Amino acid sequence: MLARADVLLTPTTPNRPHPYAGPGEVRSVSLTWAFNLSGYPAVSVPAGFTADGCPVGLQIVGRHGEEGRLLRLVAALESLAPWPSPGPDRWTG
């Protein structure tokens, strides 16, 4: 796919965010492990919140050797729309 596109966009996880205590039995690595193992540069960035306030991530994957392009893209995205801040009260209850 990356032969025809500069980057690949996927959800960071296929599941809802896990609670503060940890993922328990649910492991949400099915969309990230292949890129970790294959050496493709990838980054997860904030992509908003669910209706009940849980964070959602967007994974951006680049071509081999194009980490610089990936980092420039992420910097440009953040400059256009700064990452959302949940505030401390959202996590402490």
Coordinates of C-alpha atoms in Angstrom, one line a residue:
M1 CA 0.0 0.0 0.0
L2 CA 2.8 2.5 0.8
A3 CA 4.0 2.2 -2.7
R4 CA 0.9 4.1 -3.8
A5 CA 0.5 6.4 -0.8
D6 CA 2.8 8.5 1.3
V7 CA 1.2 7.4 4.6
L8 CA -1.3 4.9 5.9
L9 CA -3.9 6.0 8.5
T10 CA -5.5 3.5 10.8
P11 CA -7.1 3.6 14.3
T12 CA -4.5 3.1 16.9
T13 CA -6.6 0.3 18.5
P14 CA -9.7 -1.6 17.5
N15 CA -11.1 -1.3 21.0
R16 CA -12.2 1.4 23.4
P17 CA -9.5 2.7 25.6
H18 CA -8.8 0.5 28.6
P19 CA -9.3 1.8 32.2
Y20 CA -6.6 3.5 34.2
A21 CA -5.8 0.2 36.0
G22 CA -4.7 -1.5 32.7
P23 CA -6.1 -3.5 29.8
G24 CA -7.0 -6.6 31.8
E25 CA -7.8 -9.4 29.3
V26 CA -8.3 -7.1 26.3
R27 CA -5.1 -6.5 24.3
S28 CA -5.4 -3.8 21.7
V29 CA -2.2 -4.3 19.7
S30 CA -3.7 -5.9 16.5
L31 CA -3.3 -2.7 14.5
T32 CA 0.2 -1.7 15.7
W33 CA 2.1 -4.9 16.1
A34 CA 2.8 -5.5 12.4
F35 CA 4.4 -2.1 12.1
N36 CA 6.4 -2.5 15.3
L37 CA 7.8 -5.8 14.0
S38 CA 8.4 -4.8 10.4
G39 CA 10.2 -1.6 11.2
Y40 CA 7.9 0.8 9.5
P41 CA 7.9 4.2 11.2
A42 CA 4.5 4.8 12.9
V43 CA 3.1 7.3 15.4
S44 CA -0.1 7.5 17.3
V45 CA -1.7 11.0 17.6
P46 CA -4.8 12.2 19.5
A47 CA -7.9 12.0 17.3
G48 CA -10.6 13.2 19.7
F49 CA -12.8 11.6 22.3
T50 CA -15.6 9.1 22.5
A51 CA -19.1 10.4 23.6
D52 CA -18.2 9.5 27.2
G53 CA -14.9 11.3 27.1
C54 CA -12.4 8.5 26.4
P55 CA -9.4 9.4 24.2
V56 CA -9.2 8.0 20.6
G57 CA -5.9 7.7 18.7
L58 CA -5.0 7.8 15.0
Q59 CA -2.0 5.7 13.9
I60 CA 0.0 7.2 11.0
V61 CA 2.4 4.8 9.3
G62 CA 5.2 6.0 6.9
R63 CA 7.5 4.3 4.4
H64 CA 10.8 2.7 5.5
G65 CA 13.4 5.4 5.9
E66 CA 10.9 8.3 5.9
E67 CA 10.7 9.0 9.6
G68 CA 11.4 12.7 8.8
R69 CA 8.4 13.0 6.5
L70 CA 6.2 11.3 9.2
L71 CA 7.5 13.7 11.9
R72 CA 6.9 16.7 9.6
L73 CA 3.4 15.6 9.0
V74 CA 2.6 15.1 12.7
A75 CA 4.1 18.6 13.5
A76 CA 1.9 20.1 10.7
L77 CA -1.2 18.4 12.0
E78 CA -0.5 19.7 15.5
S79 CA 0.1 23.2 14.3
L80 CA -3.3 23.2 12.5
A81 CA -5.2 21.8 15.4
P82 CA -3.3 21.5 18.7
W83 CA -3.8 18.2 20.5
P84 CA -6.9 18.2 22.7
S85 CA -6.3 18.3 26.4
P86 CA -8.6 16.3 28.6
G87 CA -7.7 18.2 31.8
P88 CA -6.7 16.5 35.0
D89 CA -10.2 16.0 36.4
R90 CA -11.2 13.6 33.5
W91 CA -8.6 11.0 34.7
T92 CA -8.9 11.4 38.4
G93 CA -12.6 10.9 38.5

